[in-house]
Structure formats: C-alpha cells, structure tokens
Short mmCIF file of C-alpha atoms in Angstrom, two decimals:
data_model
loop_
_atom_site.label_atom_id
_atom_site.label_comp_id
_atom_site.label_asym_id
_atom_site.label_seq_id
_atom_site.Cartn_x
_atom_site.Cartn_y
_atom_site.Cartn_z
CA UNK A 91 26.16 -71.60 -31.55
CA UNK A 92 29.23 -73.53 -30.46
CA UNK A 93 32.33 -71.34 -30.13
CA UNK A 94 35.03 -73.14 -32.11
CA UNK A 95 38.66 -72.10 -32.70
CA UNK A 96 40.69 -72.59 -35.89
CA UNK A 97 42.81 -75.72 -36.15
CA UNK A 98 45.78 -73.60 -37.29
CA UNK A 99 47.06 -75.35 -40.40
CA UNK A 100 50.90 -75.35 -40.27
CA UNK A 101 52.63 -72.38 -41.88
CA UNK A 102 54.31 -73.26 -45.15
CA UNK A 103 51.51 -75.66 -46.15
CA UNK A 104 50.75 -75.46 -49.87
CA UNK A 105 47.15 -74.42 -50.57
CA UNK A 106 45.08 -77.47 -51.46
CA UNK A 107 43.70 -77.12 -54.97
CA UNK A 108 39.97 -77.08 -55.62
CA UNK A 109 37.38 -76.63 -58.31
CA UNK A 110 34.09 -75.36 -56.89
CA UNK A 111 30.97 -73.64 -58.17
CA UNK A 112 30.76 -69.91 -57.59
CA UNK A 113 27.21 -69.30 -56.41
CA UNK A 114 27.33 -65.74 -57.77
CA UNK A 115 27.42 -66.87 -61.41
CA UNK A 116 27.04 -70.68 -61.22
CA UNK A 117 30.45 -71.19 -62.89
CA UNK A 118 33.00 -73.71 -61.66
CA UNK A 119 36.27 -72.05 -60.63
CA UNK A 120 39.65 -73.38 -59.53
CA UNK A 121 42.21 -72.05 -57.13
CA UNK A 122 44.64 -71.49 -60.00
CA UNK A 123 42.03 -69.30 -61.76
CA UNK A 124 41.27 -67.26 -58.65
CA UNK A 125 44.65 -66.84 -56.96
CA UNK A 126 46.15 -63.39 -56.72
CA UNK A 127 49.48 -62.29 -58.20
CA UNK A 128 50.82 -61.34 -54.75
CA UNK A 129 48.74 -63.52 -52.46
CA UNK A 130 45.46 -65.30 -51.90
CA UNK A 131 43.15 -65.20 -48.91
CA UNK A 132 40.86 -68.22 -48.55
CA UNK A 133 38.00 -67.57 -46.13
CA UNK A 134 35.60 -70.22 -44.88
CA UNK A 135 32.36 -68.40 -44.10
CA UNK A 136 28.61 -68.99 -44.26
CA UNK A 137 25.40 -66.97 -44.35
CA UNK A 138 23.95 -67.53 -40.91
CA UNK A 139 26.87 -67.55 -38.45
CA UNK A 140 26.70 -64.55 -36.08
CA UNK A 141 30.52 -64.33 -36.11
CA UNK A 142 30.55 -63.98 -39.90
CA UNK A 143 27.62 -61.56 -39.89
CA UNK A 144 29.58 -59.50 -37.34
CA UNK A 145 32.56 -59.13 -39.73
CA UNK A 146 30.83 -59.20 -43.16
CA UNK A 147 31.25 -55.49 -43.82
CA UNK A 148 34.95 -55.67 -42.85
CA UNK A 149 35.48 -58.66 -45.18
CA UNK A 150 34.04 -56.73 -48.12
CA UNK A 151 36.23 -53.72 -47.32
CA UNK A 152 39.31 -55.93 -46.91
CA UNK A 153 38.73 -57.62 -50.27
CA UNK A 154 38.17 -54.27 -51.99
CA UNK A 155 41.29 -52.77 -50.37
CA UNK A 156 43.67 -55.62 -51.26
CA UNK A 157 42.48 -56.76 -54.70
CA UNK A 158 44.14 -53.75 -56.40
CA UNK A 159 47.34 -54.71 -54.54
CA UNK A 160 47.29 -58.23 -56.02
CA UNK A 161 45.80 -60.21 -53.12
CA UNK A 162 42.59 -61.96 -54.16
CA UNK A 163 40.00 -63.11 -51.65
CA UNK A 164 37.99 -66.30 -52.04
CA UNK A 165 35.06 -67.21 -49.79
CA UNK A 166 33.92 -70.81 -49.39
CA UNK A 167 30.89 -72.20 -47.58
CA UNK A 168 31.11 -75.86 -46.62
CA UNK A 169 28.10 -76.17 -44.33
CA UNK A 170 25.64 -79.06 -44.57
CA UNK A 171 22.71 -77.43 -46.39
CA UNK A 172 20.34 -80.28 -45.65
CA UNK A 173 20.33 -79.36 -41.97
CA UNK A 174 21.18 -75.67 -42.53
CA UNK A 175 19.13 -74.64 -45.58
CA UNK A 176 19.90 -70.96 -44.95
CA UNK A 177 23.40 -71.77 -46.31
CA UNK A 178 22.15 -73.30 -49.59
CA UNK A 179 23.71 -72.12 -52.88
CA UNK A 180 20.68 -70.03 -53.89
CA UNK A 181 20.74 -68.27 -50.51
CA UNK A 182 24.54 -67.86 -50.82
CA UNK A 183 23.99 -66.02 -54.12
CA UNK A 184 21.41 -63.71 -52.53
CA UNK A 185 23.66 -63.17 -49.51
CA UNK A 186 26.63 -62.28 -51.77
CA UNK A 187 24.50 -59.80 -53.72
CA UNK A 188 23.02 -58.18 -50.61
CA UNK A 189 26.47 -57.83 -49.01
CA UNK A 190 28.13 -56.69 -52.27
CA UNK A 191 30.76 -59.43 -52.27
CA UNK A 192 33.43 -58.49 -54.81
CA UNK A 193 34.98 -61.92 -54.33
CA UNK A 194 33.75 -65.38 -55.39
CA UNK A 195 31.50 -67.22 -52.93
CA UNK A 196 32.07 -70.91 -53.60
CA UNK A 197 29.99 -73.86 -52.48
CA UNK A 198 31.87 -76.89 -51.10
CA UNK A 199 29.05 -79.43 -51.35
CA UNK A 200 31.16 -82.50 -50.45
CA UNK A 201 33.03 -80.64 -47.68
CA UNK A 202 36.26 -82.07 -49.14
CA UNK A 203 37.82 -78.62 -49.49
CA UNK A 204 37.12 -77.67 -45.87
CA UNK A 205 38.68 -80.96 -44.79
CA UNK A 206 41.72 -80.40 -47.05
CA UNK A 207 42.27 -77.00 -45.42
CA UNK A 208 41.52 -78.38 -41.94
CA UNK A 209 38.95 -75.60 -41.58
CA UNK A 210 37.03 -75.75 -38.33
CA UNK A 211 34.95 -72.62 -37.94
CA UNK A 212 33.30 -69.70 -39.67
CA UNK A 213 35.06 -67.43 -40.24
CA UNK A 214 38.36 -69.26 -40.76
CA UNK A 215 41.14 -67.43 -42.64
CA UNK A 216 44.10 -68.79 -44.63
CA UNK A 217 46.53 -66.34 -46.27
CA UNK A 218 48.88 -67.72 -48.91
CA UNK A 219 51.79 -66.03 -50.65
CA UNK A 220 52.27 -65.80 -54.43
CA UNK A 221 53.55 -69.41 -54.43
CA UNK A 222 50.44 -70.57 -52.51
CA UNK A 223 52.43 -71.28 -49.33
CA UNK A 224 50.53 -70.55 -46.11
CA UNK A 225 51.91 -67.49 -44.34
CA UNK A 226 49.02 -66.69 -41.98
CA UNK A 227 46.25 -68.74 -40.39
CA UNK A 228 44.33 -66.94 -37.74
CA UNK A 229 41.84 -64.34 -36.77
CA UNK A 230 40.65 -61.18 -38.46
CA UNK A 231 41.02 -59.27 -35.19
CA UNK A 232 39.89 -59.57 -31.56
CA UNK A 233 36.32 -58.33 -32.10
CA UNK A 234 33.51 -60.81 -31.44
CA UNK A 235 29.74 -60.35 -31.29
CA UNK A 236 28.90 -58.69 -28.00
CA UNK A 237 32.44 -57.86 -26.79
CA UNK A 238 32.19 -54.17 -27.76
CA UNK A 239 35.54 -54.22 -29.60
CA UNK A 240 35.38 -52.50 -32.99
CA UNK A 241 35.95 -54.68 -36.06
CA UNK A 242 39.15 -53.43 -37.70
CA UNK A 243 40.69 -56.52 -39.31
CA UNK A 244 44.02 -55.44 -37.79
CA UNK A 245 45.56 -58.92 -37.36
CA UNK A 246 44.80 -60.11 -40.88
CA UNK A 247 45.57 -56.70 -42.41
CA UNK A 248 48.98 -56.67 -40.67
CA UNK A 249 49.77 -60.08 -42.19
CA UNK A 250 48.60 -58.97 -45.65
CA UNK A 251 50.63 -55.76 -45.45
CA UNK A 252 53.74 -57.68 -44.33
CA UNK A 253 53.27 -60.09 -47.24
CA UNK A 254 53.01 -57.23 -49.72
CA UNK A 255 56.06 -55.48 -48.23
CA UNK A 256 58.14 -58.69 -48.17
CA UNK A 257 58.47 -58.46 -44.40
CA UNK A 258 58.33 -61.36 -41.94
CA UNK A 259 54.86 -62.26 -40.69
CA UNK A 260 54.70 -62.97 -36.96
CA UNK A 261 54.49 -66.74 -36.54
CA UNK A 262 52.69 -66.32 -33.20
CA UNK A 263 49.22 -66.27 -34.74
CA UNK A 264 45.97 -66.37 -32.78
CA UNK A 265 43.20 -68.67 -34.00
CA UNK A 266 40.00 -67.39 -35.45
CA UNK A 267 36.89 -68.11 -33.40
CA UNK A 268 33.40 -68.72 -34.65
CA UNK A 269 30.66 -71.25 -35.21
CA UNK A 270 31.80 -74.75 -36.07
CA UNK A 271 31.49 -75.83 -39.68
CA UNK A 272 28.25 -77.80 -39.93
CA UNK A 273 29.52 -81.22 -40.96
CA UNK A 274 27.29 -83.79 -42.66
#
C-alpha cells in the first residue's frame, strides 16, 4: 500500500454534481437527491484499503449519529475494478451489507467523480454545507493502522458539529492519509 495524502480541495469549492449507481440497490442517484438539509459528507472509500477497514466502524457510527441532524453521508468507490476486483460493485454491495452501511455506496466506474473532487486516497473526506460549499477537507482523526491511537473521528466530528452550530470551522485542516485511488 502506498501512503497517499489528500489533495485538499480549496475551501468554498462547490460540490461537483454526479449521478452514480448505488451498489446497495442498483439505482442511479444524484448528489441533489442525496444531499442533507444541513450538510453533506462525501467520502471516497473502497473495500480493501487497510486505512478504510481501520475506520469502517467509525464511519458507520458517524453516519448514524449525524443523519438525524441533517448531515447525509455518501460513500463513493472509484477504484479500477479490473486490477482490483475486490472493489467491484457486487463486492461493494456485500461489503456495505456486512458493515451495515446506512449510507449509499456509489460506484464511480469512469473515475470522473473522483477526478472532479480531486480525490487522491481512501479514505478521503469532503464536508459541504447546506449550499454544497466545501467547509472541510481532511482527515477523520489521527488514528492509522498500527499507530495505537484510538479511532474517534474527532477532527471530522468537530467540523460537522461546528457546521451544525453555525460556528467557524478551523481552516487549518490536516489531510487524510490512506491508500492511493487505484487509477485506470
């Protein structure tokens, strides 16, 4: 695995629109259908990345905690499934079921959405406000596989709480770190 940091899309960027198939129900869904009333978290993840596996449980808890507050979470996998078949749509569906994803798990077959978001790694997080303006791009927290730091989601949760409370979000944001997106 190659340790890759986020590219840190500039704050204020409007969320690029998309229309992708949700592997959970095989239905095409758009950003406008999935966005939350108070915010939207777009997460680039995949099935096999050890960094994503490390935080999977925390992602499910985060989505479950913030959906009732009006922040919807959307997961997207953009990996090349020809060379990484473990990230194929049928395996994404199984992975979502096994991990009890309460959020859509979309497949970005052309990788156009990952490129539009300038996503670089898995996991890569993009938090948008109710107007779909980027307010946070960075890490979940400082836990990584093998560093013995507990996964809390504190950095992303602090940004989500600030968004909900109409408070400023610290613009000094640390990049996420993970496996590089597997480009075609």
